Short mmCIF file of C-alpha atoms in Angstrom, two decimals:
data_model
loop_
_atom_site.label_atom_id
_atom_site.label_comp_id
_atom_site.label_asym_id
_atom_site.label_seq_id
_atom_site.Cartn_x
_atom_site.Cartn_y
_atom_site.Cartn_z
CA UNK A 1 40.38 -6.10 -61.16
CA UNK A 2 42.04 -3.17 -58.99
CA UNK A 3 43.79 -3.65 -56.48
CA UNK A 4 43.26 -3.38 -53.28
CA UNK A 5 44.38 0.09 -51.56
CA UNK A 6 47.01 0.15 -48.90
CA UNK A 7 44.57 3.07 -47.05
CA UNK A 8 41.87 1.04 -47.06
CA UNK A 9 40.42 0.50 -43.63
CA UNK A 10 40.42 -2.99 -42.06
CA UNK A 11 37.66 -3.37 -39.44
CA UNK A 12 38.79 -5.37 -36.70
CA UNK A 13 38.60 -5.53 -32.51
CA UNK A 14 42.29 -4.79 -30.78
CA UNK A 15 43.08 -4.97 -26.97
CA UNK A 16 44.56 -1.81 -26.26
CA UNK A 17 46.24 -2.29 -23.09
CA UNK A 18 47.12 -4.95 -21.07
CA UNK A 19 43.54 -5.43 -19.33
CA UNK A 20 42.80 -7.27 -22.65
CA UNK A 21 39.76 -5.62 -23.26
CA UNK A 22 38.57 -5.62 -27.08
CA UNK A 23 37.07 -2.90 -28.94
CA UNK A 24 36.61 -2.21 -32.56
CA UNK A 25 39.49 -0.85 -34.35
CA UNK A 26 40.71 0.43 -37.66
CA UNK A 27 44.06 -0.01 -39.40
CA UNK A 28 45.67 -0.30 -42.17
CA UNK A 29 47.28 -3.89 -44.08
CA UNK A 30 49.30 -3.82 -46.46
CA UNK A 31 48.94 -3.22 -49.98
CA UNK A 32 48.35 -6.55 -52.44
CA UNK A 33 52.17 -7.87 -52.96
CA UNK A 34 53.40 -9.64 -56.04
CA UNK A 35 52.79 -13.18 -54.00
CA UNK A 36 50.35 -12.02 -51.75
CA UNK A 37 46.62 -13.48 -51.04
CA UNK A 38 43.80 -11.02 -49.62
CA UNK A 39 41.40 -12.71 -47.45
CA UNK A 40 38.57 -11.92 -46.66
CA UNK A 41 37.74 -13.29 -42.99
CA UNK A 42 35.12 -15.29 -42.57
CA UNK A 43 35.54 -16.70 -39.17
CA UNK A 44 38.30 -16.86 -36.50
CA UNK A 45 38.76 -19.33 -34.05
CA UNK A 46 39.61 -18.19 -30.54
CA UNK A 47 42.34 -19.79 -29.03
CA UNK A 48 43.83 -19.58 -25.48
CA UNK A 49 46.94 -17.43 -27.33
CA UNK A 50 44.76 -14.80 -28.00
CA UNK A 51 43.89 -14.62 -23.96
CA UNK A 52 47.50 -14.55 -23.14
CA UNK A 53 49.13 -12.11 -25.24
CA UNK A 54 46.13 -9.63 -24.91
CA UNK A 55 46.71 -9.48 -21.42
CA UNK A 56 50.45 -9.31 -21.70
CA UNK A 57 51.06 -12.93 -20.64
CA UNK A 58 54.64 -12.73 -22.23
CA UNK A 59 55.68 -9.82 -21.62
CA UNK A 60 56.09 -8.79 -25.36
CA UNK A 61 52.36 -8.01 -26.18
CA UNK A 62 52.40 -4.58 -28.59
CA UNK A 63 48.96 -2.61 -28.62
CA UNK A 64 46.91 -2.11 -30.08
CA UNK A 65 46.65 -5.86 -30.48
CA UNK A 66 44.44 -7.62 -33.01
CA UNK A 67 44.28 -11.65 -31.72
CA UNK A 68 43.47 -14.35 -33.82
CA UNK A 69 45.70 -17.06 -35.21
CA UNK A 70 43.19 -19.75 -36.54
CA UNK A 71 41.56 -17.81 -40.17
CA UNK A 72 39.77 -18.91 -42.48
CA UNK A 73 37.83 -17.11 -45.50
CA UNK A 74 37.25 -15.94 -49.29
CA UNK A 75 40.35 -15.13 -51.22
CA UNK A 76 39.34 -11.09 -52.68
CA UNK A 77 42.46 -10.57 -54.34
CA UNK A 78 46.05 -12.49 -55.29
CA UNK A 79 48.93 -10.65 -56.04
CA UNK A 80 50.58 -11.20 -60.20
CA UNK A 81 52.70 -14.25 -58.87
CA UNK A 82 50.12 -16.39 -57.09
CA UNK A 83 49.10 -19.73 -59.12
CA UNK A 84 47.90 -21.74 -56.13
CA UNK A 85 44.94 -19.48 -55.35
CA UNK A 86 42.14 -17.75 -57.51
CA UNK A 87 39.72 -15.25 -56.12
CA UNK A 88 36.79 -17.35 -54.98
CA UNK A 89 38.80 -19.89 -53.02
CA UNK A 90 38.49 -21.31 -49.64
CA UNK A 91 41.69 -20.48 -47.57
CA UNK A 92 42.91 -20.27 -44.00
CA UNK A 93 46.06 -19.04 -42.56
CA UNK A 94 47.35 -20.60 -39.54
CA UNK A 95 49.85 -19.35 -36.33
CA UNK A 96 52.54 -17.79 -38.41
CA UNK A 97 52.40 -15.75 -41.80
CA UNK A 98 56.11 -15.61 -42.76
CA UNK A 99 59.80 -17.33 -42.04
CA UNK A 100 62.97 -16.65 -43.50
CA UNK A 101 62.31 -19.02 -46.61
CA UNK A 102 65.93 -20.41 -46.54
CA UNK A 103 67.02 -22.12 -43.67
CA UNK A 104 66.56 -26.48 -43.50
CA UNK A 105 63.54 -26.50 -41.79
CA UNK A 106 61.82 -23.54 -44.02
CA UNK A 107 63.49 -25.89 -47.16
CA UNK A 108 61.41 -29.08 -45.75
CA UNK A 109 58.22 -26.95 -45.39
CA UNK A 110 58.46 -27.22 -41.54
CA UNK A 111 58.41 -23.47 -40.87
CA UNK A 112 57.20 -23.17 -37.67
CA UNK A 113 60.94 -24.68 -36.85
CA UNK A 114 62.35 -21.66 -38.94
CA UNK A 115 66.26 -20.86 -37.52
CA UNK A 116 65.29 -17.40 -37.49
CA UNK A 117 61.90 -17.86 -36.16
CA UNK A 118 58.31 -18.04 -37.70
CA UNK A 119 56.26 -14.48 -38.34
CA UNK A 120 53.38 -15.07 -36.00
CA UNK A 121 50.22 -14.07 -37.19
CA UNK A 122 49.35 -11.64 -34.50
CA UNK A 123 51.97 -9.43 -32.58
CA UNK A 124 55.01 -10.29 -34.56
CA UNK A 125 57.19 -8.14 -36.69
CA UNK A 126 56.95 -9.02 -40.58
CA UNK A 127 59.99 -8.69 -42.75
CA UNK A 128 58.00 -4.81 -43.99
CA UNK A 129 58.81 -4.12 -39.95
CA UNK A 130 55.28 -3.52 -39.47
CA UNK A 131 53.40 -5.62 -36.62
CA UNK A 132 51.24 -8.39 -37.63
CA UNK A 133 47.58 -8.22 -36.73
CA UNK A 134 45.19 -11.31 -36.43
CA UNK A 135 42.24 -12.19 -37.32
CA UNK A 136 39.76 -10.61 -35.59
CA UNK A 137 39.14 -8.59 -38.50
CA UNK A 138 37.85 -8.02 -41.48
CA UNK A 139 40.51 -9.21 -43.75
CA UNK A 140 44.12 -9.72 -43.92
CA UNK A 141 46.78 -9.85 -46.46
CA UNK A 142 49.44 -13.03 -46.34
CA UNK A 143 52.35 -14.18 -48.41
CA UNK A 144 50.41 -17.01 -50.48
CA UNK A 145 53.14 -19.93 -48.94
CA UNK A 146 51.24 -19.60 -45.51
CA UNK A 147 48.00 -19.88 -47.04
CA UNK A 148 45.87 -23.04 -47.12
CA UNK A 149 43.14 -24.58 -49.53
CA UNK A 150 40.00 -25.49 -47.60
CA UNK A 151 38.23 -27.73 -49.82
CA UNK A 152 34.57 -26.14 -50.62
CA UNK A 153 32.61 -28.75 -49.01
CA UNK A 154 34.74 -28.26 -45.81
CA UNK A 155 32.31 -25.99 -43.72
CA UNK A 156 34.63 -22.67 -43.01
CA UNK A 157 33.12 -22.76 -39.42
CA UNK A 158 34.25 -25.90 -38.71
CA UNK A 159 37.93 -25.32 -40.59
CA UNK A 160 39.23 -22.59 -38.25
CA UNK A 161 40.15 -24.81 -35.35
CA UNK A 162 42.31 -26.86 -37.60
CA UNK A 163 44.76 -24.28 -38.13
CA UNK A 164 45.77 -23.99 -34.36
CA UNK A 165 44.18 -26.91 -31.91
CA UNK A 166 44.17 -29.55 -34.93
CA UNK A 167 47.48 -29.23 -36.11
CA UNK A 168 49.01 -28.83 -32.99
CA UNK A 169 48.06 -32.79 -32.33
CA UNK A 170 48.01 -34.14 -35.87
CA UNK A 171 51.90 -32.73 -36.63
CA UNK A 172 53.21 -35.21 -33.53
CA UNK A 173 51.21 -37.93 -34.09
CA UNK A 174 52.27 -38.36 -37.79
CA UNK A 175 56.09 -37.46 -36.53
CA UNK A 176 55.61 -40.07 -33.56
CA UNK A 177 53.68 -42.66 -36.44
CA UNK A 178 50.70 -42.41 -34.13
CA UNK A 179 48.59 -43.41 -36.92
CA UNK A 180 49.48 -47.33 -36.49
CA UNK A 181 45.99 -49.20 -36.70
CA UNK A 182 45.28 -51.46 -33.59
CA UNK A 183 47.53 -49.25 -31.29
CA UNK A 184 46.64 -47.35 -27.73
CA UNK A 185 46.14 -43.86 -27.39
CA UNK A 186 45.88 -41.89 -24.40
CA UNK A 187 44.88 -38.54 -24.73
CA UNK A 188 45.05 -36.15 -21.07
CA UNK A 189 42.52 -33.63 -21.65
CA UNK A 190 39.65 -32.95 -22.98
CA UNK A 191 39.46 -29.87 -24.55
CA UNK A 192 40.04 -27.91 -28.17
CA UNK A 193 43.16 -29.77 -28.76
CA UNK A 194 42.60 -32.90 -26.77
CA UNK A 195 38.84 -33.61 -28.39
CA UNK A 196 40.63 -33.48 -31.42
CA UNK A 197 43.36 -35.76 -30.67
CA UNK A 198 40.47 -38.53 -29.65
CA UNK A 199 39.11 -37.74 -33.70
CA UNK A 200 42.53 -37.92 -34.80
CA UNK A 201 42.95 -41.51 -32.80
CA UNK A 202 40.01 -42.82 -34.12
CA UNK A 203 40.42 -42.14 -37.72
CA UNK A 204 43.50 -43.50 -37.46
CA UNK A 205 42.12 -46.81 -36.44
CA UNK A 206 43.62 -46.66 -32.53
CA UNK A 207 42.06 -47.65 -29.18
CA UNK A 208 41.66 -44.19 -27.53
CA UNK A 209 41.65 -43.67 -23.78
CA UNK A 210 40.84 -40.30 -22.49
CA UNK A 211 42.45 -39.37 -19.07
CA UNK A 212 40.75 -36.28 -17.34
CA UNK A 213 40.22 -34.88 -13.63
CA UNK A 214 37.00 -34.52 -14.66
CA UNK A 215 34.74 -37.18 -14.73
CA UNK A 216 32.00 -34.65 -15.69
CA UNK A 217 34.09 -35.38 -19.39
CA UNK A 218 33.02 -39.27 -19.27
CA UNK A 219 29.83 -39.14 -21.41
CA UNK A 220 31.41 -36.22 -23.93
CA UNK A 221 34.65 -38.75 -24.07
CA UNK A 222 32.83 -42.15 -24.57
CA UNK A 223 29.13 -41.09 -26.56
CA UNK A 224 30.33 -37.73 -28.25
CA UNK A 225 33.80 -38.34 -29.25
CA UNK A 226 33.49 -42.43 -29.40
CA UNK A 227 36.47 -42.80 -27.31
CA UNK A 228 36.97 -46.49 -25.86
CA UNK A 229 38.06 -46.04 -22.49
CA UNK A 230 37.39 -42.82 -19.96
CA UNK A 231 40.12 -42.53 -17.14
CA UNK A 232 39.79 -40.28 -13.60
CA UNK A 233 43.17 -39.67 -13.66
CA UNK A 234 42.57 -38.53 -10.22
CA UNK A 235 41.91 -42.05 -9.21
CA UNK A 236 45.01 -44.00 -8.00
CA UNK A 237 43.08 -47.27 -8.34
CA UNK A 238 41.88 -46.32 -12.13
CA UNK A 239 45.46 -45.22 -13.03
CA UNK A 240 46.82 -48.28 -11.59
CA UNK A 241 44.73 -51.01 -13.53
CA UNK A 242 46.09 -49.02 -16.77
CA UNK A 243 49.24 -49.35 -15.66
CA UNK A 244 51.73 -50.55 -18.94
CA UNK A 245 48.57 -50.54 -21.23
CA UNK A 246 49.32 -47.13 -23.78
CA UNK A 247 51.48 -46.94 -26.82
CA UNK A 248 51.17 -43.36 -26.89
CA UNK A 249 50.40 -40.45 -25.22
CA UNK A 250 49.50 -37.09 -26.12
CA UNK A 251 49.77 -34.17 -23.33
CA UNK A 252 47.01 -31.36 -23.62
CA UNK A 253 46.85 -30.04 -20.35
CA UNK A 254 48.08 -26.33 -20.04
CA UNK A 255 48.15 -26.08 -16.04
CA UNK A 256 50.46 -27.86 -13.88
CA UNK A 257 50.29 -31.80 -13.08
CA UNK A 258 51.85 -34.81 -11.99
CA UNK A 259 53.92 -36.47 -15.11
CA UNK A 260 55.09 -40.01 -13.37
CA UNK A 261 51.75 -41.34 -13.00
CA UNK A 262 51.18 -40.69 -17.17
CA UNK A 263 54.71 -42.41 -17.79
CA UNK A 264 53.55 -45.53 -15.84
CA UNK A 265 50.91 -46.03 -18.14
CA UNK A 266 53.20 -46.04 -21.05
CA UNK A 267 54.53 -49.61 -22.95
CA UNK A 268 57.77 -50.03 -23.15
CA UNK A 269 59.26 -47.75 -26.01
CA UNK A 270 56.03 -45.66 -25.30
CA UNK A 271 56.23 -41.88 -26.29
CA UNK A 272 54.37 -39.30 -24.61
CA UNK A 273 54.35 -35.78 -26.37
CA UNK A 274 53.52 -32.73 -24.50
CA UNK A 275 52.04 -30.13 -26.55
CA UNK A 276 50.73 -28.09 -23.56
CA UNK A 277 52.41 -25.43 -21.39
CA UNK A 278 52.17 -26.33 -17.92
CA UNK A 279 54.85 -24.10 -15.58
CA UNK A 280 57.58 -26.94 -15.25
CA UNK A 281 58.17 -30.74 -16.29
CA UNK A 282 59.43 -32.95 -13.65
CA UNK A 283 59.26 -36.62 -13.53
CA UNK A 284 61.86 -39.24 -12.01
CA UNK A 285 64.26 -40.58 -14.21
CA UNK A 286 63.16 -44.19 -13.60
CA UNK A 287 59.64 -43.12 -15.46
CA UNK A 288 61.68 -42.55 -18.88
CA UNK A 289 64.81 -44.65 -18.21
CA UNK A 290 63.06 -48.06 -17.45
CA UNK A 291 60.97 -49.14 -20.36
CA UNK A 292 62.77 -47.01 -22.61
CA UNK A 293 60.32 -44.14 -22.69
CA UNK A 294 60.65 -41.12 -24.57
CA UNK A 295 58.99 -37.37 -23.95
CA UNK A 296 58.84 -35.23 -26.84
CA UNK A 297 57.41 -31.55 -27.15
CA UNK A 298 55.88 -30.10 -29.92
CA UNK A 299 53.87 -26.79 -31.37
CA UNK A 300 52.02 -26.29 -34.65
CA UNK A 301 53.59 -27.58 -37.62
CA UNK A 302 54.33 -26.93 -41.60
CA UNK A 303 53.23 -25.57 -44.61
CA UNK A 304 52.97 -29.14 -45.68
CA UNK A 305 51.72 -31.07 -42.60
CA UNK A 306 48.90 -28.28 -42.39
CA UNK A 307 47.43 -28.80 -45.85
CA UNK A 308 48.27 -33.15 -45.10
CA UNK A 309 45.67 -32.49 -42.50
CA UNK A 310 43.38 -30.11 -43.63
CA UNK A 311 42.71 -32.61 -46.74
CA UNK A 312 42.77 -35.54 -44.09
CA UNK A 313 39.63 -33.86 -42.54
CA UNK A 314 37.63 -33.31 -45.15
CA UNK A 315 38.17 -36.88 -46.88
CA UNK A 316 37.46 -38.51 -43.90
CA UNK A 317 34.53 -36.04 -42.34
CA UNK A 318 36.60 -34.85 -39.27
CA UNK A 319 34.96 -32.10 -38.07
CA UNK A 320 35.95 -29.92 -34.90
CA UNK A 321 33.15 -29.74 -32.43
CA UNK A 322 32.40 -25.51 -32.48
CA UNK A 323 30.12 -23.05 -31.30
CA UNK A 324 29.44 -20.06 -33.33
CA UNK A 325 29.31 -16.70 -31.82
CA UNK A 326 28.94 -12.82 -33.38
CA UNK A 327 32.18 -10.61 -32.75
CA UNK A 328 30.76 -8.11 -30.86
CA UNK A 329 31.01 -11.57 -28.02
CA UNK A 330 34.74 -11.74 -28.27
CA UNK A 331 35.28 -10.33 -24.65
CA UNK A 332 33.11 -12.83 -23.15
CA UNK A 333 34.32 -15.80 -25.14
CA UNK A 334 37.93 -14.79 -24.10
CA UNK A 335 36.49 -14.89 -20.41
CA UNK A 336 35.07 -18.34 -21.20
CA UNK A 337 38.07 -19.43 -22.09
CA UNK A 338 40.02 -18.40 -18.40
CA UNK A 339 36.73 -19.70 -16.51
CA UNK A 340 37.15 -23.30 -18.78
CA UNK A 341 33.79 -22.29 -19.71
CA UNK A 342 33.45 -24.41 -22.82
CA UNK A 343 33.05 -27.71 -24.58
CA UNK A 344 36.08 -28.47 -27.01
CA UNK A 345 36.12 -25.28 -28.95
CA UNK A 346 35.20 -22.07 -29.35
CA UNK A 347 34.46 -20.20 -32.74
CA UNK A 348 34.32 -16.70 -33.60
CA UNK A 349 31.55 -15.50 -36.68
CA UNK A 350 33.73 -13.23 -37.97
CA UNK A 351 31.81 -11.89 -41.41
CA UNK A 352 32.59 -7.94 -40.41
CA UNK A 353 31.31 -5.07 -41.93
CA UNK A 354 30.22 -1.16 -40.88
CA UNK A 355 31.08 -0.55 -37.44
CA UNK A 356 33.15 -3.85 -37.16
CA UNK A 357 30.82 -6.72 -36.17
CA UNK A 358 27.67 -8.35 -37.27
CA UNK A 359 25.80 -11.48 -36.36
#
């Protein structure tokens, strides 16, 4: 088998300023390394990370940008020192594609905590000091440790979202033991990350309560989902008769809101994890001081707590509700996605060839 050529084109779609706009694009990855994986992408979820740091959200965003953080396709090609992967396999790579390898958290296969900080997958500088591009394209090359095996009945579609929105709920509420049979979830939010938080719950055998603005979300929460309990959050009287009732709480919402009416609902020695970004996080000390209440944040996870998951889906049947689109409909998924223009979440068909998308 030859290798693969480091001149070889990869097809992909870049922003190329920060107006975010995508186009097709061709560069350049890397040569096949001695414990690398080739991919060929199959499809790319699109994830509210690859709105912000197209448009420059952070400040930081290097164009051309490729997006895409949530891959998942055919292995092509692994490099002489890769035994976990044969050509032919299912993988997916996740938020980051490298860490230092050496630090405690790298050494407990929690690398997203890396001392020196993770490689992300898109717009970060690799150890080569080349910048990473995502996966809006039509392959990429990764080290083979931030690879992961999607089992072959696991539809690739449906496997994406997992390696953003699903492990970004799953990591906490196996760190938090939110996986306690008979105990109360609430979940605020209802969208990629927080409908999979309510499939999380209920696999795990807990009484889920969704809390949304929205009460537009009751019938998606309660027939779709199989939640238990559907909360207006907006409604004092609703929030009021919950009052003391949750265990747990996981924290979806991105924009800004109220945090003391959430901590009333908790037990005592509740936990309520916030793995959104809202602006600022202000609550009054009596919320987390009486009952003693704890507030923990949280992002992705590991090497290992991604694969724990990814095999937790597929033995169980947890599947990400999707919608599959071409990529020549990445700019209008990405406005979608700032208009809160879809249901859970949104996938990319990425299966790119010629001019650098196909249906």
């Amino acid at each position: 088998m030859s290798s693969l050529s480091a001149n070889e084109d990869c097809l992909g779609w870049a922003a190329r300023d920060a107006s975010g706009v995508l186009s097709p694009y061709s560069f350049n990855r890397r040569a096949v390394r001695s414990d690398d994986v080739s991919i060929k992408i199959t499809h790319c979820g699109v994830c509210y990370a690859d709105v912000i740091w197209t448009r420059n959200g952070h400040g930081d965003s290097k164009y051309p940008l490729v997006p895409g953080h949530e891959i998942v396709g055919i292995v092509q090609e692994v490099g002489s020192n890769v035994n976990r992967f044969k050509v032919g396999d299912h993988v997916g790579v996740g938020t980051y594609v490298n860490s230092c390898r050496d630090c405690e958290y790298c050494n407990d296969e929690e690398e997203v905590n890396c001392v020196k900080r993770p490689v992300l997958t898109f717009n970060g500088v690799d150890d080569d000091g080349t910048i990473t591009k995502g996966g809006y394209s039509s392959y990429i090359v990764v080290h083979d440790r931030y690879c992961f095996r999607i089992p072959d009945d696991y539809p690739l579609a449906s496997a994406a979202p997992l390696l953003c929105a699903g492990i970004t709920v799953y990591s906490p509420m196996i760190r938090h033991k939110m996986n306690q049979p008979g105990k109360s979830l609430g979940v605020i939010g209802l969208g990629g990350l927080g409908h999979m938080a309510v499939k999380f719950g209920k696999a795990f055998g807990l009484n889920v309560t969704v809390l949304s603005t929205s009460i537009s979300k009751k019938q998606e929460a309660l027939t779709l989902l199989g939640a238990d309990k559907f909360v207006v959050s907006s409604d004092q009287e609703q929030m009021k008769a919950e009052a003391k009732s949750l265990d747990f709480i996981i924290d979806t919402a991105a924009g800004d809101h109220p945090f003391d009416p959430y901590m009333s609902l908790l037990k005592t020695g509740g936990v309520l994890v916030l793995v959104g970004f809202p602006s600022e996080v202000k609550f009054h000390p009596a919320s987390l001081n009486i009952g003693m209440k704890t507030v923990s944040g949280s992002v992705t996870g590991g090497t290992k707590s991604t694969q724990e998951m990814i095999d937790f889906c597929s033995a169980h049947k947890i599947y990400p509700n999707i919608e599959v689109i071409p990529i020549h409909y990445a700019n209008e998924a990405l406005q979608r996605l700032i208009k809160r223009d879809v249901r859970s979440s949104l996938n990319e068909d990425y299966s790119i060839e010629g001019e650098g998308g196909s249906d």
